[in-house]
Amino acid sequence: MRTRVVLAALVAILLVGLGISLSVGAVTLDLGEVWTAVARRLGMSIGDEPARRVDSVVWNIRLPRTLLGMVAGGGLGVAGVVLQGSLRNPLADPHLLGIGPGAAIGAALGALAGGVQGAIAGGVATGILTALVVRRLSRGVTTLDPTRFVLSGVALGAALSAIVGFIVFVSDQSRIPPIEFWLLGSLTGSTWRALGTAAAIGGGASLALLGAGRVLDLLTLGIAEARHLGVDVELATTVLLMGVGITTGAGVGAVGVISFVGLIAPHIARRLIGPRHGPLLVASLLTGAITVVFADIGARTLAKPSEIPVGLLTAAVGGSFFLWLISRRKVVT
């Protein structure tokens, strides 16, 4: 009963965030006008015909932007749960472990070759590759200090971020987003095409990972126990990390690196709903989506009419949260 109530509350919060996101920005719109514009686009004759300006702002700019933020944030939330469960590491996060920066390399190269769809495809390819590198680093994880493992990921991420910077600076600036997009993330310029591609690839992978609850429950018991209960640990961990690479890579290709969402969302969801991975994955998907949507609202309004990169806000909160986590003795011993 509690699980259903929590999930329903998270859905309600996400819908509230959707309404606010469609209403605020450089131009503030009346919420009634917003929903009328959306309803009429969906074929429902509700209210008076909205002004052309309202219809254009809502349908062409804010709705794809907000939905893309939900897809990217939800994917990061799911990826964080899978990493923390499969690696048995409460500090695991797709960007702290270098998967996000790794995906950004392929995304930047893909953007040069094929625009946003090329960026998403490239991000997925190098996201999977980097996840497999993390898989290699995680062998012997039962004796590996979680903090040392994350520091290895941070070092890997720093090196990969430098490669991203090099690619951007030596490339045609008119064909590739600027360096701050790749390292700080942004939903500016979101399109229906980007949303469709990211949702089909990254969203599809996220939904597939929602079915991994039982396997993650068994993996958290330890390698020996999971094997005794019939889990092929090597295969399961590899497949799960490839799923993380796809989800993270699609998000990075579409919106750049938005850090710490994969760390924050699972911990919040775990406090709300408990440690069982089935409902935890769903709750973390919703929490990740909520985090990115509200961070984007802040990015658009705190320095209006200028925009703050959404990754700056998530890093400000997530960095503090990360320091709090590693300061807790039970996390690092």
mmCIF file of C-alpha atoms in Angstrom:
data_model
loop_
_atom_site.group_PDB
_atom_site.id
_atom_site.type_symbol
_atom_site.label_atom_id
_atom_site.label_comp_id
_atom_site.label_asym_id
_atom_site.label_seq_id
_atom_site.Cartn_x
_atom_site.Cartn_y
_atom_site.Cartn_z
ATOM 1 C CA MET A 1 0.000 0.000 0.000
ATOM 2 C CA ARG A 2 2.793 2.402 0.960
ATOM 3 C CA THR A 3 4.613 1.678 -2.299
ATOM 4 C CA ARG A 4 1.574 2.643 -4.359
ATOM 5 C CA VAL A 5 1.056 5.830 -2.367
ATOM 6 C CA VAL A 6 4.697 6.876 -2.780
ATOM 7 C CA LEU A 7 4.692 6.149 -6.508
ATOM 8 C CA ALA A 8 1.402 8.014 -6.955
ATOM 9 C CA ALA A 9 2.840 10.991 -5.051
ATOM 10 C CA LEU A 10 5.947 11.000 -7.261
ATOM 11 C CA VAL A 11 3.803 10.933 -10.412
ATOM 12 C CA ALA A 12 1.772 13.857 -9.038
ATOM 13 C CA ILE A 13 4.950 15.853 -8.310
ATOM 14 C CA LEU A 14 6.217 15.134 -11.816
ATOM 15 C CA LEU A 15 2.959 16.377 -13.342
ATOM 16 C CA VAL A 16 3.177 19.540 -11.240
ATOM 17 C CA GLY A 17 6.726 20.022 -12.523
ATOM 18 C CA LEU A 18 5.479 19.544 -16.075
ATOM 19 C CA GLY A 19 2.869 22.264 -15.598
ATOM 20 C CA ILE A 20 5.349 24.700 -14.076
ATOM 21 C CA SER A 21 7.947 23.968 -16.752
ATOM 22 C CA LEU A 22 5.482 24.698 -19.549
ATOM 23 C CA SER A 23 4.456 27.978 -17.901
ATOM 24 C CA VAL A 24 7.700 29.641 -16.806
ATOM 25 C CA GLY A 25 10.762 30.892 -18.640
ATOM 26 C CA ALA A 26 11.779 34.035 -20.488
ATOM 27 C CA VAL A 27 8.049 34.474 -21.166
ATOM 28 C CA THR A 28 5.594 33.533 -18.405
ATOM 29 C CA LEU A 29 2.385 31.933 -19.666
ATOM 30 C CA ASP A 30 -0.963 31.392 -17.985
ATOM 31 C CA LEU A 31 -1.378 27.729 -17.007
ATOM 32 C CA GLY A 32 -4.863 27.618 -18.546
ATOM 33 C CA GLU A 33 -3.488 28.814 -21.889
ATOM 34 C CA VAL A 34 -0.768 26.200 -21.695
ATOM 35 C CA TRP A 35 -3.117 23.256 -21.209
ATOM 36 C CA THR A 36 -5.500 24.606 -23.848
ATOM 37 C CA ALA A 37 -2.635 24.765 -26.358
ATOM 38 C CA VAL A 38 -1.552 21.203 -25.552
ATOM 39 C CA ALA A 39 -5.118 19.855 -25.619
ATOM 40 C CA ARG A 40 -5.883 21.424 -29.001
ATOM 41 C CA ARG A 41 -2.664 20.000 -30.453
ATOM 42 C CA LEU A 42 -3.890 16.590 -29.281
ATOM 43 C CA GLY A 43 -7.230 17.074 -31.032
ATOM 44 C CA MET A 44 -9.357 18.123 -28.044
ATOM 45 C CA SER A 45 -11.419 21.309 -28.450
ATOM 46 C CA ILE A 46 -11.005 22.855 -25.008
ATOM 47 C CA GLY A 47 -11.343 26.572 -24.359
ATOM 48 C CA ASP A 48 -10.672 29.379 -26.794
ATOM 49 C CA GLU A 49 -8.134 29.104 -29.583
ATOM 50 C CA PRO A 50 -4.737 29.970 -27.982
ATOM 51 C CA ALA A 51 -2.645 32.779 -29.366
ATOM 52 C CA ARG A 52 -0.137 31.699 -31.997
ATOM 53 C CA ARG A 53 2.736 32.830 -29.763
ATOM 54 C CA VAL A 54 1.508 30.677 -26.872
ATOM 55 C CA ASP A 55 1.018 27.655 -29.109
ATOM 56 C CA SER A 56 4.494 28.030 -30.608
ATOM 57 C CA VAL A 57 6.276 28.488 -27.271
ATOM 58 C CA VAL A 58 4.493 25.560 -25.619
ATOM 59 C CA TRP A 59 4.505 23.034 -28.459
ATOM 60 C CA ASN A 60 7.765 23.809 -30.257
ATOM 61 C CA ILE A 61 10.001 24.788 -27.345
ATOM 62 C CA ARG A 62 8.872 23.917 -23.841
ATOM 63 C CA LEU A 63 7.034 20.609 -24.252
ATOM 64 C CA PRO A 64 9.824 18.740 -26.098
ATOM 65 C CA ARG A 65 12.343 20.316 -23.718
ATOM 66 C CA THR A 66 10.492 19.164 -20.610
ATOM 67 C CA LEU A 67 9.748 15.675 -21.928
ATOM 68 C CA LEU A 68 13.379 15.242 -22.976
ATOM 69 C CA GLY A 69 14.428 16.273 -19.469
ATOM 70 C CA MET A 70 12.120 13.586 -18.088
ATOM 71 C CA VAL A 71 13.588 10.930 -20.384
ATOM 72 C CA ALA A 72 17.189 11.886 -19.573
ATOM 73 C CA GLY A 73 16.583 12.271 -15.839
ATOM 74 C CA GLY A 74 14.571 9.076 -15.560
ATOM 75 C CA GLY A 75 17.286 7.171 -17.391
ATOM 76 C CA LEU A 76 19.972 8.515 -15.050
ATOM 77 C CA GLY A 77 17.892 7.541 -12.033
ATOM 78 C CA VAL A 78 17.506 3.971 -13.287
ATOM 79 C CA ALA A 79 21.191 3.800 -14.259
ATOM 80 C CA GLY A 80 22.199 4.869 -10.753
ATOM 81 C CA VAL A 81 20.127 2.118 -9.110
ATOM 82 C CA VAL A 82 21.542 -0.514 -11.458
ATOM 83 C CA LEU A 83 25.139 0.587 -10.827
ATOM 84 C CA GLN A 84 24.714 0.755 -7.066
ATOM 85 C CA GLY A 85 23.016 -2.648 -6.977
ATOM 86 C CA SER A 86 25.136 -4.579 -9.471
ATOM 87 C CA LEU A 87 28.450 -3.213 -8.142
ATOM 88 C CA ARG A 88 27.238 -3.182 -4.516
ATOM 89 C CA ASN A 89 28.564 0.364 -4.208
ATOM 90 C CA PRO A 90 26.379 3.119 -2.693
ATOM 91 C CA LEU A 91 28.579 5.805 -4.283
ATOM 92 C CA ALA A 92 28.158 4.549 -7.860
ATOM 93 C CA ASP A 93 26.856 7.048 -10.417
ATOM 94 C CA PRO A 94 27.131 6.910 -14.226
ATOM 95 C CA HIS A 95 29.051 10.189 -14.387
ATOM 96 C CA LEU A 96 31.218 9.689 -11.301
ATOM 97 C CA LEU A 97 32.353 6.368 -12.781
ATOM 98 C CA GLY A 98 33.239 8.014 -16.099
ATOM 99 C CA ILE A 99 30.442 6.519 -18.213
ATOM 100 C CA GLY A 100 28.921 9.950 -18.898
ATOM 101 C CA PRO A 101 32.175 11.583 -20.055
ATOM 102 C CA GLY A 102 32.947 8.465 -22.089
ATOM 103 C CA ALA A 103 29.575 8.736 -23.798
ATOM 104 C CA ALA A 104 30.271 12.423 -24.490
ATOM 105 C CA ILE A 105 33.275 11.488 -26.662
ATOM 106 C CA GLY A 106 31.157 9.436 -29.045
ATOM 107 C CA ALA A 107 28.338 11.970 -28.867
ATOM 108 C CA ALA A 108 30.645 14.832 -29.884
ATOM 109 C CA LEU A 109 32.033 12.818 -32.796
ATOM 110 C CA GLY A 110 28.525 11.712 -33.758
ATOM 111 C CA ALA A 111 27.302 15.301 -33.735
ATOM 112 C CA LEU A 112 29.924 16.143 -36.339
ATOM 113 C CA ALA A 113 28.788 13.275 -38.536
ATOM 114 C CA GLY A 114 25.017 13.324 -38.145
ATOM 115 C CA GLY A 115 23.572 16.051 -35.927
ATOM 116 C CA VAL A 116 21.574 15.132 -32.834
ATOM 117 C CA GLN A 117 20.726 11.643 -34.040
ATOM 118 C CA GLY A 118 24.391 10.999 -34.735
ATOM 119 C CA ALA A 119 25.233 12.387 -31.288
ATOM 120 C CA ILE A 120 22.818 9.991 -29.602
ATOM 121 C CA ALA A 121 24.085 7.012 -31.615
ATOM 122 C CA GLY A 122 27.709 7.919 -30.858
ATOM 123 C CA GLY A 123 26.915 8.476 -27.199
ATOM 124 C CA VAL A 124 25.334 5.032 -26.941
ATOM 125 C CA ALA A 125 28.313 3.352 -28.629
ATOM 126 C CA THR A 126 30.980 4.910 -26.393
ATOM 127 C CA GLY A 127 28.670 4.737 -23.363
ATOM 128 C CA ILE A 128 28.556 0.951 -23.741
ATOM 129 C CA LEU A 129 32.328 0.809 -24.296
ATOM 130 C CA THR A 130 33.045 2.885 -21.182
ATOM 131 C CA ALA A 131 30.594 0.815 -19.128
ATOM 132 C CA LEU A 132 32.521 -2.313 -20.125
ATOM 133 C CA VAL A 133 35.741 -0.612 -19.006
ATOM 134 C CA VAL A 134 34.058 0.071 -15.645
ATOM 135 C CA ARG A 135 33.023 -3.585 -15.591
ATOM 136 C CA ARG A 136 36.658 -4.529 -15.992
ATOM 137 C CA LEU A 137 37.693 -2.201 -13.171
ATOM 138 C CA SER A 138 34.993 -3.652 -10.920
ATOM 139 C CA ARG A 139 36.341 -7.211 -10.950
ATOM 140 C CA GLY A 140 37.154 -8.126 -7.372
ATOM 141 C CA VAL A 141 34.631 -5.518 -6.183
ATOM 142 C CA THR A 142 33.941 -7.545 -3.033
ATOM 143 C CA THR A 143 37.313 -6.416 -1.675
ATOM 144 C CA LEU A 144 37.451 -2.996 -3.321
ATOM 145 C CA ASP A 145 36.870 0.056 -1.156
ATOM 146 C CA PRO A 146 33.844 1.916 -2.626
ATOM 147 C CA THR A 147 35.597 5.261 -2.289
ATOM 148 C CA ARG A 148 38.736 4.047 -4.093
ATOM 149 C CA PHE A 149 36.614 2.577 -6.855
ATOM 150 C CA VAL A 150 34.761 5.864 -7.348
ATOM 151 C CA LEU A 151 38.050 7.788 -7.329
ATOM 152 C CA SER A 152 39.239 5.526 -10.151
ATOM 153 C CA GLY A 153 36.067 6.433 -12.035
ATOM 154 C CA VAL A 154 36.579 10.144 -11.357
ATOM 155 C CA ALA A 155 40.128 9.917 -12.751
ATOM 156 C CA LEU A 156 38.830 8.066 -15.814
ATOM 157 C CA GLY A 157 36.078 10.677 -16.257
ATOM 158 C CA ALA A 158 38.556 13.553 -16.012
ATOM 159 C CA ALA A 159 40.745 12.035 -18.723
ATOM 160 C CA LEU A 160 37.736 11.388 -20.971
ATOM 161 C CA SER A 161 36.399 14.920 -20.393
ATOM 162 C CA ALA A 162 39.739 16.277 -21.576
ATOM 163 C CA ILE A 163 39.359 14.275 -24.784
ATOM 164 C CA VAL A 164 35.869 15.735 -25.252
ATOM 165 C CA GLY A 165 37.314 19.227 -24.865
ATOM 166 C CA PHE A 166 39.995 18.508 -27.440
ATOM 167 C CA ILE A 167 37.421 17.204 -29.947
ATOM 168 C CA VAL A 168 35.242 20.282 -29.485
ATOM 169 C CA PHE A 169 38.063 22.808 -29.783
ATOM 170 C CA VAL A 170 39.561 21.333 -32.952
ATOM 171 C CA SER A 171 36.186 20.801 -34.664
ATOM 172 C CA ASP A 172 33.967 23.040 -36.749
ATOM 173 C CA GLN A 173 32.148 25.063 -34.076
ATOM 174 C CA SER A 174 29.106 25.477 -36.298
ATOM 175 C CA ARG A 175 28.493 21.716 -36.388
ATOM 176 C CA ILE A 176 28.991 20.748 -32.762
ATOM 177 C CA PRO A 177 27.619 22.138 -29.465
ATOM 178 C CA PRO A 178 30.073 24.087 -27.269
ATOM 179 C CA ILE A 179 32.154 22.465 -24.543
ATOM 180 C CA GLU A 180 29.842 23.663 -21.757
ATOM 181 C CA PHE A 181 26.995 21.664 -23.310
ATOM 182 C CA TRP A 182 28.949 18.410 -23.077
ATOM 183 C CA LEU A 183 30.347 18.970 -19.595
ATOM 184 C CA LEU A 184 27.486 20.869 -17.895
ATOM 185 C CA GLY A 185 24.420 19.733 -19.818
ATOM 186 C CA SER A 186 21.604 21.791 -21.262
ATOM 187 C CA LEU A 187 18.038 21.301 -22.464
ATOM 188 C CA THR A 188 18.210 24.435 -24.631
ATOM 189 C CA GLY A 189 17.403 23.682 -28.236
ATOM 190 C CA SER A 190 15.540 20.436 -27.487
ATOM 191 C CA THR A 191 13.513 19.226 -30.454
ATOM 192 C CA TRP A 192 10.878 16.604 -31.129
ATOM 193 C CA ARG A 193 13.445 14.699 -33.220
ATOM 194 C CA ALA A 194 15.913 14.574 -30.337
ATOM 195 C CA LEU A 195 13.127 13.555 -27.976
ATOM 196 C CA GLY A 196 11.938 10.775 -30.263
ATOM 197 C CA THR A 197 15.407 9.298 -30.743
ATOM 198 C CA ALA A 198 16.381 9.564 -27.073
ATOM 199 C CA ALA A 199 13.057 8.111 -25.923
ATOM 200 C CA ALA A 200 13.233 5.202 -28.370
ATOM 201 C CA ILE A 201 16.808 4.236 -27.458
ATOM 202 C CA GLY A 202 17.487 5.515 -23.957
ATOM 203 C CA GLY A 203 13.888 5.323 -22.743
ATOM 204 C CA GLY A 204 13.559 1.824 -24.166
ATOM 205 C CA ALA A 205 16.707 0.697 -22.345
ATOM 206 C CA SER A 206 15.445 2.283 -19.111
ATOM 207 C CA LEU A 207 12.155 0.412 -19.358
ATOM 208 C CA ALA A 208 14.032 -2.842 -20.011
ATOM 209 C CA LEU A 209 16.165 -2.263 -16.912
ATOM 210 C CA LEU A 210 13.004 -1.902 -14.813
ATOM 211 C CA GLY A 211 12.658 -5.677 -15.148
ATOM 212 C CA ALA A 212 16.010 -6.320 -13.470
ATOM 213 C CA GLY A 213 14.727 -5.960 -9.910
ATOM 214 C CA ARG A 214 15.005 -9.610 -8.897
ATOM 215 C CA VAL A 215 18.509 -10.004 -10.346
ATOM 216 C CA LEU A 216 19.677 -6.858 -8.535
ATOM 217 C CA ASP A 217 18.154 -8.116 -5.273
ATOM 218 C CA LEU A 218 20.210 -11.294 -5.620
ATOM 219 C CA LEU A 219 23.407 -9.498 -6.664
ATOM 220 C CA THR A 220 23.280 -7.293 -3.576
ATOM 221 C CA LEU A 221 23.516 -10.443 -1.445
ATOM 222 C CA GLY A 222 27.052 -11.001 -2.736
ATOM 223 C CA ILE A 223 28.688 -12.909 -5.577
ATOM 224 C CA ALA A 224 28.767 -16.318 -3.874
ATOM 225 C CA GLU A 225 25.160 -16.099 -2.681
ATOM 226 C CA ALA A 226 23.911 -14.926 -6.090
ATOM 227 C CA ARG A 227 25.681 -17.783 -7.840
ATOM 228 C CA HIS A 228 24.270 -20.261 -5.352
ATOM 229 C CA LEU A 229 20.777 -18.973 -6.198
ATOM 230 C CA GLY A 230 21.319 -19.525 -9.914
ATOM 231 C CA VAL A 231 22.532 -16.141 -11.185
ATOM 232 C CA ASP A 232 25.272 -16.031 -13.811
ATOM 233 C CA VAL A 233 26.970 -13.096 -12.109
ATOM 234 C CA GLU A 234 29.445 -12.291 -14.896
ATOM 235 C CA LEU A 235 26.791 -12.283 -17.602
ATOM 236 C CA ALA A 236 24.186 -10.433 -15.513
ATOM 237 C CA THR A 237 26.577 -7.682 -14.476
ATOM 238 C CA THR A 238 27.865 -7.223 -18.021
ATOM 239 C CA VAL A 239 24.358 -7.011 -19.509
ATOM 240 C CA LEU A 240 23.216 -4.598 -16.797
ATOM 241 C CA LEU A 241 26.204 -2.319 -17.340
ATOM 242 C CA MET A 242 25.625 -2.354 -21.096
ATOM 243 C CA GLY A 243 22.057 -1.237 -20.367
ATOM 244 C CA VAL A 244 23.471 1.585 -18.249
ATOM 245 C CA GLY A 245 25.758 2.542 -21.137
ATOM 246 C CA ILE A 246 22.822 2.723 -23.551
ATOM 247 C CA THR A 247 20.638 4.742 -21.199
ATOM 248 C CA THR A 248 23.391 7.146 -20.195
ATOM 249 C CA GLY A 249 24.761 7.468 -23.722
ATOM 250 C CA ALA A 250 21.383 8.364 -25.217
ATOM 251 C CA GLY A 251 20.859 11.027 -22.550
ATOM 252 C CA VAL A 252 24.330 12.498 -22.988
ATOM 253 C CA GLY A 253 23.912 12.612 -26.767
ATOM 254 C CA ALA A 254 20.673 14.556 -26.387
ATOM 255 C CA VAL A 255 21.350 16.894 -23.434
ATOM 256 C CA GLY A 256 25.022 16.566 -22.512
ATOM 257 C CA VAL A 257 26.387 15.473 -19.141
ATOM 258 C CA ILE A 258 24.018 16.236 -16.250
ATOM 259 C CA SER A 259 25.960 15.049 -13.227
ATOM 260 C CA PHE A 260 24.951 13.526 -9.897
ATOM 261 C CA VAL A 261 21.312 12.744 -10.823
ATOM 262 C CA GLY A 262 22.191 9.045 -10.884
ATOM 263 C CA LEU A 263 23.576 9.385 -7.359
ATOM 264 C CA ILE A 264 20.875 11.551 -5.798
ATOM 265 C CA ALA A 265 17.736 9.935 -7.227
ATOM 266 C CA PRO A 266 18.366 6.343 -6.011
ATOM 267 C CA HIS A 267 19.201 7.464 -2.474
ATOM 268 C CA ILE A 268 16.066 9.608 -2.239
ATOM 269 C CA ALA A 269 13.945 6.818 -3.704
ATOM 270 C CA ARG A 270 15.454 4.254 -1.331
ATOM 271 C CA ARG A 271 14.526 6.428 1.651
ATOM 272 C CA LEU A 272 10.963 6.724 0.356
ATOM 273 C CA ILE A 273 10.279 3.186 -0.785
ATOM 274 C CA GLY A 274 12.837 0.820 0.735
ATOM 275 C CA PRO A 275 15.651 -1.333 -0.659
ATOM 276 C CA ARG A 276 13.705 -3.850 -2.787
ATOM 277 C CA HIS A 277 14.823 -3.175 -6.339
ATOM 278 C CA GLY A 278 11.553 -3.763 -8.189
ATOM 279 C CA PRO A 279 9.729 -0.716 -6.824
ATOM 280 C CA LEU A 280 13.028 1.111 -6.230
ATOM 281 C CA LEU A 281 13.786 1.188 -9.963
ATOM 282 C CA VAL A 282 10.395 2.731 -10.738
ATOM 283 C CA ALA A 283 10.675 5.246 -7.914
ATOM 284 C CA SER A 284 14.188 6.219 -8.976
ATOM 285 C CA LEU A 285 13.066 6.701 -12.583
ATOM 286 C CA LEU A 286 10.397 9.124 -11.371
ATOM 287 C CA THR A 287 12.752 10.831 -8.906
ATOM 288 C CA GLY A 288 15.418 11.303 -11.577
ATOM 289 C CA ALA A 289 12.857 12.813 -13.956
ATOM 290 C CA ILE A 290 11.597 15.145 -11.217
ATOM 291 C CA THR A 291 15.151 16.221 -10.369
ATOM 292 C CA VAL A 292 16.021 17.213 -13.942
ATOM 293 C CA VAL A 293 12.673 18.925 -14.610
ATOM 294 C CA PHE A 294 12.903 21.113 -11.511
ATOM 295 C CA ALA A 295 16.622 21.768 -12.060
ATOM 296 C CA ASP A 296 15.755 22.966 -15.573
ATOM 297 C CA ILE A 297 13.035 25.228 -14.163
ATOM 298 C CA GLY A 298 15.653 26.752 -11.878
ATOM 299 C CA ALA A 299 18.117 27.040 -14.743
ATOM 300 C CA ARG A 300 15.602 29.100 -16.734
ATOM 301 C CA THR A 301 14.358 31.344 -13.936
ATOM 302 C CA LEU A 302 17.169 32.024 -11.435
ATOM 303 C CA ALA A 303 19.125 34.303 -13.788
ATOM 304 C CA LYS A 304 16.336 35.278 -16.187
ATOM 305 C CA PRO A 305 16.575 36.235 -19.042
ATOM 306 C CA SER A 306 19.882 34.307 -19.116
ATOM 307 C CA GLU A 307 19.970 30.539 -18.639
ATOM 308 C CA ILE A 308 22.191 28.615 -16.256
ATOM 309 C CA PRO A 309 23.438 25.210 -17.482
ATOM 310 C CA VAL A 310 21.225 22.657 -15.778
ATOM 311 C CA GLY A 311 24.267 20.586 -14.814
ATOM 312 C CA LEU A 312 25.558 23.446 -12.651
ATOM 313 C CA LEU A 313 22.505 23.190 -10.429
ATOM 314 C CA THR A 314 22.581 19.396 -10.153
ATOM 315 C CA ALA A 315 26.326 19.531 -9.447
ATOM 316 C CA ALA A 316 25.834 22.130 -6.694
ATOM 317 C CA VAL A 317 23.304 19.915 -4.916
ATOM 318 C CA GLY A 318 24.831 16.580 -5.878
ATOM 319 C CA GLY A 319 28.375 17.529 -4.937
ATOM 320 C CA SER A 320 27.275 18.449 -1.430
ATOM 321 C CA PHE A 321 25.263 15.240 -1.219
ATOM 322 C CA PHE A 322 28.272 13.216 -2.355
ATOM 323 C CA LEU A 323 30.503 14.772 0.316
ATOM 324 C CA TRP A 324 27.878 13.932 2.922
ATOM 325 C CA LEU A 325 27.742 10.322 1.725
ATOM 326 C CA ILE A 326 31.506 9.732 1.843
ATOM 327 C CA SER A 327 31.673 11.347 5.294
ATOM 328 C CA ARG A 328 29.379 8.656 6.692
ATOM 329 C CA ARG A 329 31.546 5.950 8.183
ATOM 330 C CA LYS A 330 29.283 3.084 7.189
ATOM 331 C CA VAL A 331 29.584 4.009 3.494
ATOM 332 C CA VAL A 332 33.351 3.894 3.268
ATOM 333 C CA THR A 333 34.314 1.048 5.611
#
